[in-house]
Amino acid sequence: MIDLTRPIAELVEQVQLGKVSARELVQASFDKIEASKDLHAVLEINPEALNQADKIDRQIAEAGQKILKGSSASLTLQDDSWGQMSKVKGQRSNVNGQRLLGIPFIVKDNFLTLNTHTTAASNILKPFKSPYQATATNKLEAEGAILVAKANLDAFGHGSSTENSDFGVTLNPWDKTRVPGGSSGGSAAAVAAGLACFALGTDTGSSIRLPASFCGIVGLKPTYGLVSRSGVIAMGSSFDVIGPLANSVADASLILDIMAGKDELDATTIERDLDSYQVKTSSSPNSLQNARSAVQGLKVGVIKEFMGEGVDAGVKAQINAAISRLEVAGAEITEISIPYNDLALACYYILVPAEISSNLSRFDGIRYGHSAVEAKTLAETYDLSRDQGFGPEAKRRILIGTYVLSSGYYDAYYKKAQKVRTMIKKQYERALEEVDVLVGPNAPSTAFKIGQKAHNPLDMYLTDVMLVGVNLAGIPSISVPVGLSDGLPVGIQVMASQCSEAKLLRIAAEIESEAPKMELPV
Amino acid sequence: MAHIGLNDEEVAQMSLELSRFVDLVDQLQSVDTSGIEPTDQVTGLVDVMRADEIKPSKLSREQLLTNAPEQENGYIKVRRVL
């Protein structure tokens, strides 16, 4: 079976060389999805994926690139054809210049896609089929990528475990009694288990980095506004970003490079600050040396509050080991305090529900989604459709948001929280004037047991205490796997100033190349 | 205001959870925010404008109506208001 966790650039080369077809990659993805059904990472298959693969294969054939169609489609680094690759590089046609040629990918089910339903894992959108597609998905397809499936999530992105999905929990491939994290838990589990080459997720307070950390993969939350959110179902619009979940920093940087930039369909997008966000693969021969010189003299600030009491010893040990390896590689390590982060959760849980209550007001049972057939008046259509369609967590957040925005409470809660957001944001910015990047754990523990926090919403909210500050500040952050604690993955969180993705990715690549290799138990 | 019809059981459960929630967020009340400006846009963008020009939609009326639970003559049908 083709291993879809291999570096994307290598798989693309294989497709370009005709050693493997797009159809074979998509079929490998479908086979793996079928074999991993128990994970419940995927909600729906794209029925057009094989047709799209065939179209790409025809284009490649027409471009006359069917060289070296070998007898075996097996992909190993030792394959003797690698030596021949440089000889054919110059012959690529346009289709073969596509950077994701034939690569199967998965998106979280809050991305609008053609050919499948888009449910946000909520009953209220169960019947919904979008007439248009997210900009991010379009950009990936324009590079030859093939959407194979939609991934499970906490409904509308509300949660840290995927237990809030209306369609059932996703299991962590490292330990099926544990959660994959959330809310992009289906995306993370899918990538970790090799169901596709990469996945897209969204991150409003933790939702890319936490599941990446719990599932032992790379998760990148870019600077707010760097990637268009057109066609992605909104949660908290002053926080939401979309980003890749991938098997390596190099893969994540390639996906970011393809998606980043201004989009007239999303007025909050910002200009790209770099021609390329791509970093070299850590397996390429010179990259270790390059990375080493790249972190030489860089200042790394360890967030003091993230390494204190309440953080599991096993998590702390892996984070400290990764920091020590950075020090050996030439980085200068200092301790940084961000005391206002103590206010981050309270601030976040006022502002985000407020934005949620506004964004979810569009679900009215009239234009799309679930509609209560028994309603007799317009008001009943609203009340019954929303009561039947939304799950408990969405209702909880809508009620909180409506409360903090209501007249009489607006200044005391909403406006107050907006001011505290300024204070927290400034403290992160000042810290990042002193150091190049900040580091710490993503969460106080590794993946927790299914059901452990499900009945206590506040306990679940506390999972994100080290992650929401980044979203309040709008800065980029990445989770990189650094080792195991009691057999479960630990990820380090690296943060940089707004639009400092280049630096962030460079350091992340170094951390990755120095980290012990983690093998998913079979 | 939120237009969600909750049953009695849900109301009881939510009341309990929301009062715990208020305890969590009340810690902000003791923070001195005098002289601090509120943040609502983190990258500093203000008033993003485009030319006031009509552009034809790429989607047809039929496509836009496909998800409507009830429709008639190309319009979305709703229940009576009162």
Coordinates of C-alpha atoms in Angstrom, one line a residue, chain A residues 99-422:
Chain A
R99 CA 3.0 21.5 -6.8
L100 CA 0.4 19.2 -5.4
L101 CA -0.1 17.1 -8.6
G102 CA -2.4 14.1 -7.7
I103 CA -2.1 14.7 -3.9
P104 CA -5.1 13.5 -2.0
F105 CA -6.2 15.9 0.8
I106 CA -9.0 16.2 3.3
V107 CA -10.8 19.4 4.6
K108 CA -12.6 19.9 7.9
D109 CA -16.3 19.8 7.2
N110 CA -16.7 23.5 7.9
F111 CA -15.1 24.2 4.5
L112 CA -17.7 24.6 1.7
T113 CA -17.0 22.0 -1.0
L114 CA -18.8 21.1 -4.2
N115 CA -19.8 17.4 -4.7
T116 CA -20.3 16.6 -1.0
H117 CA -22.4 17.9 1.9
T118 CA -21.0 20.6 4.2
T119 CA -22.3 20.1 7.7
A120 CA -19.9 21.7 10.2
A121 CA -20.8 18.4 12.1
S122 CA -24.0 20.0 13.2
N123 CA -27.5 18.6 12.6
I124 CA -28.7 22.1 11.6
L125 CA -26.6 21.8 8.4
K126 CA -27.1 18.0 7.8
P127 CA -28.9 18.5 4.5
F128 CA -26.7 21.3 3.2
K129 CA -24.8 21.2 -0.1
S130 CA -22.9 24.2 -1.0
P131 CA -23.2 25.8 -4.5
Y132 CA -19.7 27.2 -4.3
Q133 CA -16.3 26.3 -2.8
A134 CA -13.9 27.8 -0.3
T135 CA -11.0 29.9 -1.9
A136 CA -8.4 27.8 0.0
T137 CA -9.8 24.6 -1.5
N138 CA -9.9 26.1 -5.0
K139 CA -6.2 27.2 -4.7
L140 CA -5.2 23.7 -3.7
E141 CA -7.1 22.1 -6.5
A142 CA -5.5 24.6 -8.9
E143 CA -2.1 23.0 -7.9
G144 CA -3.4 19.5 -8.8
A145 CA -4.5 18.4 -5.3
I146 CA -7.6 16.1 -5.1
L147 CA -10.2 16.5 -2.3
V148 CA -10.9 12.9 -1.0
A149 CA -13.1 13.5 2.1
K150 CA -14.5 15.8 4.7
A151 CA -13.3 15.5 8.2
N152 CA -15.2 15.4 11.5
L153 CA -15.0 18.3 14.0
D154 CA -16.7 19.6 17.1
A155 CA -19.9 21.1 15.7
F156 CA -19.1 24.5 14.2
G157 CA -15.6 24.3 15.8
H158 CA -17.0 24.5 19.4
G159 CA -14.8 22.2 21.4
S160 CA -11.4 20.7 22.1
S161 CA -12.0 17.0 21.6
T162 CA -14.5 16.4 18.7
E163 CA -16.9 15.0 21.3
N164 CA -19.2 17.9 20.4
S165 CA -19.7 16.6 16.9
D166 CA -23.4 15.8 16.3
F167 CA -22.2 12.7 14.3
G168 CA -20.0 11.0 16.8
V169 CA -16.5 11.3 18.3
T170 CA -13.3 10.8 16.4
L171 CA -10.7 8.5 18.1
N172 CA -7.1 9.2 18.5
P173 CA -5.0 6.9 16.3
W174 CA -2.3 6.7 19.0
D175 CA -4.8 5.4 21.6
K176 CA -8.4 4.7 20.6
T177 CA -9.7 5.3 24.1
R178 CA -8.6 8.9 23.9
V179 CA -9.7 12.0 22.1
P180 CA -7.8 13.4 19.1
G181 CA -8.2 17.0 20.4
G182 CA -10.3 19.5 18.7
S183 CA -11.9 21.1 17.1
S184 CA -10.1 19.9 13.9
G185 CA -9.8 16.4 15.4
G186 CA -10.9 14.5 12.3
S187 CA -8.3 16.4 10.2
A188 CA -5.6 15.6 12.7
A189 CA -6.5 11.9 13.2
A190 CA -6.8 11.5 9.4
V191 CA -3.3 12.9 8.7
A192 CA -1.7 11.0 11.6
A193 CA -3.2 7.7 10.3
G194 CA -2.2 8.4 6.7
L195 CA -5.7 8.7 5.3
A196 CA -4.5 11.5 3.0
C197 CA -1.3 13.5 2.6
F198 CA -2.5 16.6 4.5
A199 CA -5.7 18.2 5.8
L200 CA -7.0 21.7 6.3
G201 CA -8.4 22.9 9.6
T202 CA -9.5 26.1 11.3
D203 CA -8.1 27.6 14.5
T204 CA -10.2 30.1 16.5
G205 CA -8.7 29.4 19.9
S206 CA -6.7 26.1 19.6
S207 CA -8.4 24.0 16.9
I208 CA -5.4 23.3 14.7
R209 CA -2.6 23.2 17.2
L210 CA -4.3 21.1 19.9
P211 CA -5.3 18.2 17.7
A212 CA -1.9 18.3 15.9
S213 CA -0.2 18.1 19.3
F214 CA -2.5 15.2 20.5
C215 CA -2.1 13.3 17.3
G216 CA 1.7 13.8 16.8
I217 CA 1.7 15.8 13.6
V218 CA 2.5 19.4 12.6
G219 CA -0.3 22.0 12.8
L220 CA 0.1 25.6 11.6
K221 CA -2.0 28.6 12.6
P222 CA -1.0 31.4 10.3
T223 CA -1.2 35.2 11.1
Y224 CA -4.8 36.4 11.2
G225 CA -5.8 37.4 7.6
L226 CA -3.0 35.7 5.8
V227 CA -5.2 33.0 4.3
S228 CA -8.6 33.7 2.8
R229 CA -11.6 32.4 4.8
S230 CA -14.1 32.8 2.0
G231 CA -16.2 29.7 1.9
V232 CA -15.4 28.6 5.5
I233 CA -18.2 28.6 8.0
A234 CA -17.5 31.4 10.5
M235 CA -17.1 30.9 14.2
G236 CA -15.4 33.9 15.7
S237 CA -14.6 36.2 12.9
S238 CA -12.0 38.4 14.6
F239 CA -10.2 35.2 15.5
D240 CA -10.7 32.5 12.9
V241 CA -7.8 31.4 10.7
I242 CA -7.4 28.4 8.5
G243 CA -4.2 26.4 8.2
P244 CA -2.7 23.0 7.3
L245 CA -2.3 19.8 9.4
A246 CA 0.6 17.9 7.9
N247 CA 3.3 15.3 8.5
S248 CA 6.1 17.7 8.4
V249 CA 7.0 21.4 8.6
A250 CA 8.1 21.3 5.0
D251 CA 4.6 20.0 3.9
A252 CA 2.8 22.6 6.1
S253 CA 5.0 25.4 4.6
L254 CA 4.2 24.3 1.1
I255 CA 0.4 24.3 1.8
L256 CA 0.7 27.8 3.4
D257 CA 2.6 29.0 0.4
I258 CA -0.2 28.0 -1.9
M259 CA -3.0 29.4 0.2
A260 CA -1.5 32.7 1.5
G261 CA -2.5 36.1 0.1
K262 CA -5.2 38.6 -0.5
D263 CA -8.6 37.5 -1.7
E264 CA -11.2 40.0 -2.8
L265 CA -13.8 37.6 -1.4
D266 CA -12.4 38.1 2.1
A267 CA -11.9 41.7 3.1
T268 CA -9.9 40.8 6.2
T269 CA -7.1 39.2 4.1
I270 CA -3.6 40.9 4.1
E271 CA -0.9 40.9 1.5
R272 CA 1.7 38.2 1.5
D273 CA 5.0 39.4 3.0
L274 CA 7.1 36.8 1.3
D275 CA 7.5 35.4 -2.2
S276 CA 7.7 32.0 -0.8
Y277 CA 6.9 30.5 2.7
Q278 CA 8.3 27.2 1.8
V279 CA 11.1 25.6 3.9
K280 CA 13.3 22.8 2.7
T281 CA 12.4 19.2 3.7
S282 CA 14.3 18.0 6.7
S283 CA 15.3 14.8 4.9
S284 CA 17.2 16.7 2.2
P285 CA 21.0 16.3 2.8
N286 CA 21.9 19.9 3.5
S287 CA 18.9 21.1 5.5
L288 CA 20.3 20.1 8.9
Q289 CA 23.3 22.4 8.4
N290 CA 21.1 25.1 6.9
A291 CA 18.8 24.9 9.8
R292 CA 21.6 25.0 12.3
S293 CA 23.0 28.2 10.9
A294 CA 19.4 29.5 10.7
V295 CA 18.8 29.2 14.5
Q296 CA 22.3 30.3 15.4
G297 CA 22.0 33.3 17.7
L298 CA 18.2 33.4 17.5
K299 CA 16.5 34.2 20.8
V300 CA 14.0 31.7 22.0
G301 CA 11.8 32.8 24.9
V302 CA 10.2 30.1 27.1
I303 CA 6.9 31.3 28.5
K304 CA 7.3 30.9 32.3
E305 CA 3.6 30.7 33.0
F306 CA 3.3 27.7 30.6
M307 CA 5.9 25.6 32.4
G308 CA 4.6 26.0 36.0
E309 CA 2.4 23.9 38.2
G310 CA -0.5 22.0 36.6
V311 CA 1.6 20.9 33.6
D312 CA 2.3 17.1 33.5
A313 CA 5.8 16.1 34.2
G314 CA 6.0 14.0 31.1
V315 CA 4.9 17.0 28.9
K316 CA 7.4 19.3 30.6
A317 CA 10.3 16.8 30.2
Q318 CA 9.7 16.6 26.4
I319 CA 9.4 20.4 26.0
N320 CA 12.5 20.9 28.0
A321 CA 14.4 18.3 26.0
A322 CA 13.4 20.1 22.7
I323 CA 14.5 23.4 24.1
S324 CA 17.9 21.9 25.1
R325 CA 18.3 20.6 21.6
L326 CA 17.7 24.1 20.2
E327 CA 20.3 25.5 22.6
V328 CA 22.8 23.0 21.4
A329 CA 22.0 24.0 17.8
G330 CA 23.0 27.6 18.7
A331 CA 19.8 29.3 19.8
E332 CA 19.9 31.6 22.9
I333 CA 17.3 30.5 25.4
T334 CA 15.6 32.9 27.9
E335 CA 12.6 32.9 30.1
I336 CA 9.8 35.3 29.4
S337 CA 6.8 36.1 31.5
I338 CA 3.3 36.9 30.1
P339 CA 1.3 37.4 33.2
Y340 CA -1.8 38.7 31.3
N341 CA -2.2 35.3 29.7
D342 CA -4.0 34.4 33.0
L343 CA -6.8 36.6 31.7
A344 CA -6.8 35.1 28.2
L345 CA -9.4 32.4 28.7
A346 CA -11.9 34.8 30.4
C347 CA -11.4 37.3 27.6
Y348 CA -11.7 34.7 24.9
Y349 CA -14.9 33.2 26.4
I350 CA -16.6 36.6 26.3
L351 CA -15.5 37.7 22.8
V352 CA -15.8 34.4 20.9
P353 CA -19.3 33.5 22.1
A354 CA -20.4 37.1 21.3
E355 CA -19.1 36.6 17.7
I356 CA -20.6 33.1 17.6
S357 CA -24.0 34.3 18.6
S358 CA -23.9 36.8 15.8
N359 CA -22.5 34.4 13.2
L360 CA -24.9 31.6 14.0
S361 CA -27.9 33.9 13.8
R362 CA -27.9 33.2 10.1
F363 CA -29.3 29.7 10.8
D364 CA -32.9 30.5 10.7
G365 CA -34.6 27.4 9.2
I366 CA -35.6 29.4 6.2
R367 CA -32.8 29.8 3.6
Y368 CA -30.8 26.5 4.1
G369 CA -30.3 23.8 6.7
H370 CA -32.7 22.1 9.0
S371 CA -36.2 23.5 9.1
A372 CA -38.9 22.5 11.6
V373 CA -41.8 21.3 9.5
E374 CA -44.3 21.6 12.3
A375 CA -43.7 25.3 12.8
K376 CA -46.9 27.3 12.4
T377 CA -45.5 30.9 12.5
L378 CA -42.3 32.5 11.4
A379 CA -41.1 32.9 15.1
E380 CA -41.7 29.2 15.6
T381 CA -39.7 28.4 12.5
Y382 CA -36.7 30.2 14.1
D383 CA -37.2 28.8 17.6
L384 CA -37.9 25.2 16.7
S385 CA -35.4 24.9 13.9
R386 CA -32.6 26.2 16.1
D387 CA -33.6 24.2 19.1
Q388 CA -33.7 21.0 17.1
G389 CA -30.7 21.7 14.9
F390 CA -28.1 23.1 17.4
G391 CA -26.4 20.8 19.9
P392 CA -25.9 21.8 23.6
E393 CA -22.5 23.5 23.1
A394 CA -23.7 25.8 20.3
K395 CA -26.7 26.7 22.4
R396 CA -24.5 27.4 25.4
R397 CA -22.3 29.7 23.4
I398 CA -25.2 31.5 21.6
L399 CA -26.8 32.2 25.0
I400 CA -23.5 33.4 26.5
G401 CA -22.8 35.6 23.5
T402 CA -26.3 37.0 23.5
Y403 CA -26.0 37.8 27.2
V404 CA -22.6 39.6 27.0
L405 CA -23.8 41.6 24.0
S406 CA -27.1 42.6 25.5
S407 CA -27.7 46.2 26.5
G408 CA -26.7 46.8 30.1
Y409 CA -24.0 44.1 30.0
Y410 CA -22.3 45.2 26.8
D411 CA -19.8 47.6 28.5
A412 CA -19.2 45.4 31.5
Y413 CA -18.5 42.3 29.5
Y414 CA -17.9 42.7 25.8
K415 CA -16.2 46.1 25.7
K416 CA -14.2 45.3 28.9
A417 CA -13.0 42.1 27.2
Q418 CA -12.0 44.0 24.0
K419 CA -9.8 46.3 26.2
V420 CA -8.3 43.3 28.0
R421 CA -7.6 41.8 24.5
T422 CA -5.5 44.9 23.8

